[in-house]
Coordinates of C-alpha atoms in Angstrom, one line a residue:
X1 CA 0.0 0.0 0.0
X2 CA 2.8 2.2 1.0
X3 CA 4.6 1.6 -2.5
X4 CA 1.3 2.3 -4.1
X5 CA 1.1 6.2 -2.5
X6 CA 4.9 6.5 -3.6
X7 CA 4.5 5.8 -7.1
X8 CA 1.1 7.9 -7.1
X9 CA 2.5 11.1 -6.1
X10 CA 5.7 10.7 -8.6
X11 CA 3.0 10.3 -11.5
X12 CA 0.8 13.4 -10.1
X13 CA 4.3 15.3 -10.1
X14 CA 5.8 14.1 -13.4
X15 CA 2.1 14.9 -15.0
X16 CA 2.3 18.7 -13.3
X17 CA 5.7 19.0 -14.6
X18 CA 5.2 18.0 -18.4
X19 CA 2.3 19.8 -18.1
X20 CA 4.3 23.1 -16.7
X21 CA 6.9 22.7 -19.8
X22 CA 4.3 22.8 -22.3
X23 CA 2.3 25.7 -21.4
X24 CA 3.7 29.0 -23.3
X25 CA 4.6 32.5 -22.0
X26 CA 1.9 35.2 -22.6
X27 CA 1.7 36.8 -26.4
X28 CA 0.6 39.6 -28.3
X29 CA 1.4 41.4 -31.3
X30 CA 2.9 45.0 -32.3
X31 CA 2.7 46.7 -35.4
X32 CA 5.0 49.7 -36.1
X33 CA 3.6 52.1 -39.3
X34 CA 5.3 55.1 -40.4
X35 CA 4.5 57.8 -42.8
X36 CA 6.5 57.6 -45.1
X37 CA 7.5 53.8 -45.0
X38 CA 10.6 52.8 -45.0
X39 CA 11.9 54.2 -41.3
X40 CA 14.8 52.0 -39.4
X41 CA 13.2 50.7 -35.5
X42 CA 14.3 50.0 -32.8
X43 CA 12.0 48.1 -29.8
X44 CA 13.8 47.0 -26.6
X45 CA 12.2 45.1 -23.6
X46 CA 12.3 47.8 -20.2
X47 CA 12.6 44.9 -18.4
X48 CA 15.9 43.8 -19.3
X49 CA 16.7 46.2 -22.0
X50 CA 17.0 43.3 -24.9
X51 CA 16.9 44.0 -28.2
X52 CA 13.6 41.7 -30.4
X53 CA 16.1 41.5 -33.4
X54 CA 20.0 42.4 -33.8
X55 CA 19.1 43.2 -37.9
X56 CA 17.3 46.0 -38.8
X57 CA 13.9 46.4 -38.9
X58 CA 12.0 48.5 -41.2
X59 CA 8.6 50.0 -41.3
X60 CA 5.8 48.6 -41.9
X61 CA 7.0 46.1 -39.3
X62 CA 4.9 43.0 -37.6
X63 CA 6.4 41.3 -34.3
X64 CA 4.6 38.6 -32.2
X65 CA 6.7 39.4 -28.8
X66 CA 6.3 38.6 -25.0
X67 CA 3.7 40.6 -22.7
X68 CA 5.4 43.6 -21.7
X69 CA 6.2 47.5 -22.0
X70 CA 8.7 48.4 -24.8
X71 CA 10.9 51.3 -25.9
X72 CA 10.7 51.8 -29.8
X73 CA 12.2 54.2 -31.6
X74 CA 12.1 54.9 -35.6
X75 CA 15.0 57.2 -37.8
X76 CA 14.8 57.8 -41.3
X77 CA 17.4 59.5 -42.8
X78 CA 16.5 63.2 -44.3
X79 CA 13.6 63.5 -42.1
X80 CA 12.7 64.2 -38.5
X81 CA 10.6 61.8 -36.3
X82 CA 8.1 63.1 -33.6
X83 CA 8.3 62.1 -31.4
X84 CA 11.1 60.5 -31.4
X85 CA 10.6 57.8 -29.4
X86 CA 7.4 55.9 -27.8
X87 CA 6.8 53.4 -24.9
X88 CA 4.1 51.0 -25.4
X89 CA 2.8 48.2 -23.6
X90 CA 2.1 45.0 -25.7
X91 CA -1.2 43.2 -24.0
X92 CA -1.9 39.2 -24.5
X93 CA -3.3 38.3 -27.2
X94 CA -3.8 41.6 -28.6
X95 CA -2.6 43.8 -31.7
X96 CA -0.6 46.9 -29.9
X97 CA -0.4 50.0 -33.5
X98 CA 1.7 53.4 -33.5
X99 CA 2.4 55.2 -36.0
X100 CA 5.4 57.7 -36.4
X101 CA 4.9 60.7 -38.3
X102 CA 7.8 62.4 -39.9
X103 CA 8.5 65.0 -41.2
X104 CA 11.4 65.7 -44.6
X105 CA 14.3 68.2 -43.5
X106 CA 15.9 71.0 -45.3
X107 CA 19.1 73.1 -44.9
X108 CA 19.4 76.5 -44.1
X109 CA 22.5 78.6 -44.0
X110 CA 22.4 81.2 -42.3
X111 CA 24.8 84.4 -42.2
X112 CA 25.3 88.0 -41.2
X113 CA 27.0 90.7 -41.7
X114 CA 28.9 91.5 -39.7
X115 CA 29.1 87.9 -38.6
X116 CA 29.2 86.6 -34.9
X117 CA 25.4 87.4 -34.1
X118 CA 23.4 84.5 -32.2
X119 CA 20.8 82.6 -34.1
X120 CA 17.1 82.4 -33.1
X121 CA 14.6 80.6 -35.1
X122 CA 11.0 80.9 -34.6
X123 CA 11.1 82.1 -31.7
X124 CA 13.6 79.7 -30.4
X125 CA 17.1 80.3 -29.3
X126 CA 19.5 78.2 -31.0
X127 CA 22.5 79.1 -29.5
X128 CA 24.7 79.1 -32.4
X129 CA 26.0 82.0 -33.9
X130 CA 26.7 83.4 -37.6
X131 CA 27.4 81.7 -40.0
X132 CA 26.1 78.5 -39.2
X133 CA 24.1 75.6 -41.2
X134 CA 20.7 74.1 -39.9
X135 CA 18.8 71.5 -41.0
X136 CA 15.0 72.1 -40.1
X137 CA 11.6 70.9 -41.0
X138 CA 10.2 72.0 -44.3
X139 CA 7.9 75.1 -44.3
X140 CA 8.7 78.6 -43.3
X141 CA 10.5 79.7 -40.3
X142 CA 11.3 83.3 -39.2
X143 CA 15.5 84.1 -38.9
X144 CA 16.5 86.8 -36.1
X145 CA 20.1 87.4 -35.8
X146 CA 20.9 89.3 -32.5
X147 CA 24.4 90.9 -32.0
X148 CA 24.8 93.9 -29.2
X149 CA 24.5 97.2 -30.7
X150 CA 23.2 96.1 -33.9
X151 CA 19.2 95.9 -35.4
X152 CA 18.5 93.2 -38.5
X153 CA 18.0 95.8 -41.7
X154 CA 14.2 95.3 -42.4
X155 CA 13.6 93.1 -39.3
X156 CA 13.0 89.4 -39.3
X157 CA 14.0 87.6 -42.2
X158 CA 11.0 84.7 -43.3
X159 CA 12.8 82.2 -45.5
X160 CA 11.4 78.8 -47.0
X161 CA 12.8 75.6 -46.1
X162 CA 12.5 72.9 -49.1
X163 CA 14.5 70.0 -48.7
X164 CA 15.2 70.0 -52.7
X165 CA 17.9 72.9 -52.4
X166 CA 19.9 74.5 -49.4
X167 CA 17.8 78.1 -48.2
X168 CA 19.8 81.4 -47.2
X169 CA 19.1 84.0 -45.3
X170 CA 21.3 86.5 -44.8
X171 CA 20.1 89.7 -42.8
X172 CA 22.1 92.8 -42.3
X173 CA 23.0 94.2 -39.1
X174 CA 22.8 97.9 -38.9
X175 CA 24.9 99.4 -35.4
X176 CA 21.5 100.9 -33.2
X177 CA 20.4 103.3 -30.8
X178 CA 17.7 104.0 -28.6
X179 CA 14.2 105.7 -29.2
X180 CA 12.4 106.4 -26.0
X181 CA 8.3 107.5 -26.9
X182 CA 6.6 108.7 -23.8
X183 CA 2.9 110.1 -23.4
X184 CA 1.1 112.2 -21.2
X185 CA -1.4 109.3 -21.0
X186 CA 0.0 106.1 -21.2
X187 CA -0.9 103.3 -23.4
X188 CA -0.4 104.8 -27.0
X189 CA 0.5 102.3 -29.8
X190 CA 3.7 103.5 -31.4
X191 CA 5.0 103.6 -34.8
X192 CA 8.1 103.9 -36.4
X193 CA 8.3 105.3 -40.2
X194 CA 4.8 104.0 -40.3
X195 CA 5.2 100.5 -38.8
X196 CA 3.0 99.8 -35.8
X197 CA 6.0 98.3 -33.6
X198 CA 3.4 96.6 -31.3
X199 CA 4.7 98.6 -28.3
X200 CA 3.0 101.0 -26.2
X201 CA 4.1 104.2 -24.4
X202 CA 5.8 104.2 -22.1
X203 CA 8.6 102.5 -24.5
X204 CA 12.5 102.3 -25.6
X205 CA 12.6 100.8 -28.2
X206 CA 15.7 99.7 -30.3
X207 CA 16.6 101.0 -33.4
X208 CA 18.8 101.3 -36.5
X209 CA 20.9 104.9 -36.0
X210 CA 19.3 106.7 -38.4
X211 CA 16.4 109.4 -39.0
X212 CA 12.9 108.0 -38.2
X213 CA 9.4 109.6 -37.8
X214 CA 7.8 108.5 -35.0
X215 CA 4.0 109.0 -34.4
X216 CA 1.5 107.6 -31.4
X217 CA -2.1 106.7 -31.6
X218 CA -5.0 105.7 -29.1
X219 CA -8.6 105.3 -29.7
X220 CA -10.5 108.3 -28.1
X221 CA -7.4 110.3 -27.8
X222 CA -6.0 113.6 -30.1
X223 CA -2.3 113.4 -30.1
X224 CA 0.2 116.2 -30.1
X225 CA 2.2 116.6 -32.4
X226 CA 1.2 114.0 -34.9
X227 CA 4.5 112.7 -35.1
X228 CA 7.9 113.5 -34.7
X229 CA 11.2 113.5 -36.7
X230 CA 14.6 112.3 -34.7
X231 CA 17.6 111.5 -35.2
X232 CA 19.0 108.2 -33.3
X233 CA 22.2 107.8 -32.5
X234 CA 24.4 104.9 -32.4
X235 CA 25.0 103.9 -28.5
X236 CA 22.7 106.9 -27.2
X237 CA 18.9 107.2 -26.3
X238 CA 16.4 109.6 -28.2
X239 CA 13.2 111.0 -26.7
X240 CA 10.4 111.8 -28.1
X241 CA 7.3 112.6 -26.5
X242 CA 3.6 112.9 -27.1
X243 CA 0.3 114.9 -25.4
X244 CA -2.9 113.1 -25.6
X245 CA -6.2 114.8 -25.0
X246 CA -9.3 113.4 -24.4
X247 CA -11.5 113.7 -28.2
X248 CA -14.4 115.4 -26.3
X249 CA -12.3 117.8 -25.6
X250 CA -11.8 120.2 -28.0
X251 CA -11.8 124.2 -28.5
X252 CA -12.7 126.7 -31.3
X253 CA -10.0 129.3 -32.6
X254 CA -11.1 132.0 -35.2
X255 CA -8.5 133.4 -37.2
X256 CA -9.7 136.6 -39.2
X257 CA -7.7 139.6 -41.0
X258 CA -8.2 143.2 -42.5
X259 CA -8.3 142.5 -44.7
X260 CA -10.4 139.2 -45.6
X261 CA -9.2 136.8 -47.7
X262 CA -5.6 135.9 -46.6
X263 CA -4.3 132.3 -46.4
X264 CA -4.1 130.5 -43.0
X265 CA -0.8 128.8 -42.0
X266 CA -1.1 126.4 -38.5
X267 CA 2.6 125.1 -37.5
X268 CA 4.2 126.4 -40.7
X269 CA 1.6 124.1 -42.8
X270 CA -0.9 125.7 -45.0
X271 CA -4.2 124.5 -44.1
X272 CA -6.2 125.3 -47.2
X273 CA -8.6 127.9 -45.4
X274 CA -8.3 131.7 -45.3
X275 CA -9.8 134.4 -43.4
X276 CA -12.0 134.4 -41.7
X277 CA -12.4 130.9 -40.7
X278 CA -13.3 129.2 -37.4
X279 CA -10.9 125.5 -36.7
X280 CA -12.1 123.0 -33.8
X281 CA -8.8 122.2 -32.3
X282 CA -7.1 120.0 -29.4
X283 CA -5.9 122.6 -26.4
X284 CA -2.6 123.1 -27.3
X285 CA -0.6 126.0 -28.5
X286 CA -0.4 126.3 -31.9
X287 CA 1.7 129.1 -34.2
X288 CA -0.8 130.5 -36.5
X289 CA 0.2 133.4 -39.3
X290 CA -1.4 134.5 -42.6
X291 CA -0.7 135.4 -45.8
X292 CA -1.7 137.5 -48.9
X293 CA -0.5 138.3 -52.3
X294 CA 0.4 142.1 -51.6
X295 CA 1.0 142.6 -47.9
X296 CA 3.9 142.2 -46.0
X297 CA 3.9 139.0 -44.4
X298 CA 2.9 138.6 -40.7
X299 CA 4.8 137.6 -38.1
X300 CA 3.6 133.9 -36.4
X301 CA 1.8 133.8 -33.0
X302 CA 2.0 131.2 -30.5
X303 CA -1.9 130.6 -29.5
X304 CA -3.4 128.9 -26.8
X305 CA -6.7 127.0 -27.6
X306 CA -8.8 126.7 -24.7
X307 CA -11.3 123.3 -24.4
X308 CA -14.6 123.7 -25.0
X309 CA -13.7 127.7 -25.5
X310 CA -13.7 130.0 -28.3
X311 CA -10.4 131.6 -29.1
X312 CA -10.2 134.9 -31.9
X313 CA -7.2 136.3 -32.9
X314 CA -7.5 138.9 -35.7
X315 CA -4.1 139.9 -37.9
X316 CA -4.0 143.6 -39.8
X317 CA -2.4 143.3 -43.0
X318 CA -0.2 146.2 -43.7
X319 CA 0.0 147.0 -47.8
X320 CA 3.0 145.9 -49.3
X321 CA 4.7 149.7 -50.6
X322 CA 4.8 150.2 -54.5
X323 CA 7.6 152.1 -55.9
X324 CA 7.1 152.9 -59.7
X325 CA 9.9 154.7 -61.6
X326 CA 9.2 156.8 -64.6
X327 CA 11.7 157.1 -67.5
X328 CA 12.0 160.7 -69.5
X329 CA 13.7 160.9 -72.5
X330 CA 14.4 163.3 -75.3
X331 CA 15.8 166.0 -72.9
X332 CA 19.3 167.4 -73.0
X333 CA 20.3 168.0 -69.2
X334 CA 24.0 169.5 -69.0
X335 CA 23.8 168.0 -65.3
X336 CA 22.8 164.4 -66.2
X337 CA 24.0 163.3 -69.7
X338 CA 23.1 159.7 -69.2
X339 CA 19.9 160.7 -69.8
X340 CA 21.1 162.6 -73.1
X341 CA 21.3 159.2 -74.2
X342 CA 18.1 157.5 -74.0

């Protein structure tokens, strides 16, 4: 009986143990897709860090593999890959897909001059300086080249990237000042030879050394002057500066003469009007004058406008003298023979 139990239990253990050798680890299946095809991968177990296959693989790839989380990664040469890696876990008896999605590359050379200024790229940083070569995605990118004391010559340079040819850009770098634009009331938009620089006053802006007109603008507001020419110098800091009135606020000035008629000149600019004529102005001081074809021009007048006032200022126009000069001839004058000769 006892030899019985023995032999039992060594058949219940050498059927658990066949039965233990035969049974297979957990499966499933992943599937690798790229667009375009034809992308090198890479899939390595976390676990252990083993590679499926020591020969390259190549997208569209199939692989049954063991349950488990795996690093893939997929290069293709000429184009980037984004991301450029993914984990994935591969479930039993399952189909695990990812897809890579690349993008073609292009070169861009980029250079300056002068050379030496550091190279951003949309936006970005890139921490190399001029001249340099990139290779980006296709499409368009925007090139600033920053170097102290300098500006880019038109701003940022837009170039297209297309992997079929090598793009340039090639900005130049004019040496800069500074233009500070300050208001009375804050919060003007500023321009700069009639580009709206996207800054507000109060500002300093940087700019190439050179002349500029410079004129502020904010809804419900009447600016003073309406712009302003200066000068920047290289290394140094320009002001210019603005008064804004509220648009309600406005005043009347009357300009007449003696007589009527005569042209009305406001800040040296002929304003198309003439005397007498009534202008709704901002309150500031303005020089007025006016003119007519035979009277001796006026002198200007700084004038105040008042808000919501009436201002007249009346100019007397003096005569402009007339000297006519009479000729005689046919006389015979002992003391004055040149006129013996006419």
């Amino acid at each position: 009986m006892k030899t019985f139990v023995v032999f039992a239990l060594a058949a219940m253990l050498l059927s658990m143990l066949v039965s233990s050798c035969g049974r297979e680890a957990p499966v499933g299946t992943l599937e690798i897709l790229s667009d375009p095809e034809g992308a090198a991968v890479t899939v390595t177990r976390l676990d252990d860090g083993s590679k499926t296959s020591p020969l390259p693989m190549f997208t569209p790839f199939r692989a049954t593999l063991g349950v488990g989380s795996y690093r893939v990664t997929a290069e293709l040469p000429g184009y980037q890959v984004a991301p450029p890696e993914r984990i994935v876990s591969v479930s039993p008896a399952q189909l695990t897909r990812i897809e890579f999605g690349l993008a073609r590359l292009g070169v861009l050379d980029v250079t300056s001059t002068p050379a030496g200024g550091n190279v951003w790229i949309d936006g970005e940083d890139t921490g190399e300086v001029t001249p340099h070569q990139f290779e980006l995605i296709e499409g368009e990118h925007e090139i600033v080249v920053v170097l102290a004391g300098h500006v880019i010559d038109g701003g940022p340079v837009t170039v297209t990237v297309d992997g079929a040819a090598p793009a340039h850009a090639a900005p130049t770098l004019l040496p800069s000042g500074f233009l500070t634009v300050t208001s009375a009331i804050g919060g003007a938009s500023i321009f700069i030879d009639g580009e709206d620089t996207g800054a507000v006053t109060p500002a300093t802006l940087e700019v190439a050394a050179d002349d500029h007109v410079v004129s502020v603008t904010r809804a419900g507001y009447l600016v003073s002057p309406d712009s302003l020419d200066v000068t920047v110098t290289a290394g140094e800091t320009t002001t210019a500066e603005f008064i804004l009135v509220a648009a309600g606020s406005l005043g009347d000035l009357t300009i007449t003469s003696t007589p009527a008629g005569a042209a009305i000149l406001i800040d040296g600019n002929d304003t198309g009007e003439i005397t007498p004529h009534t202008f709704s102005l901002a309150p500031f001081s303005y020089d007025v004058t006016v003119s007519r074809h035979g009277f001796l021009a006026e002198d200007e007048r700084a004038i105040t406008v008042i808000a919501s006032d009436e201002v007249i200022e009346g100019f007397a126009l003096t005569a402009a003298k007339v000297v006519l000069v009479e000729t005689i001839s046919g006389v015979n004058c002992q003391a004055c023979p040149a006129m013996n000769t006419m």
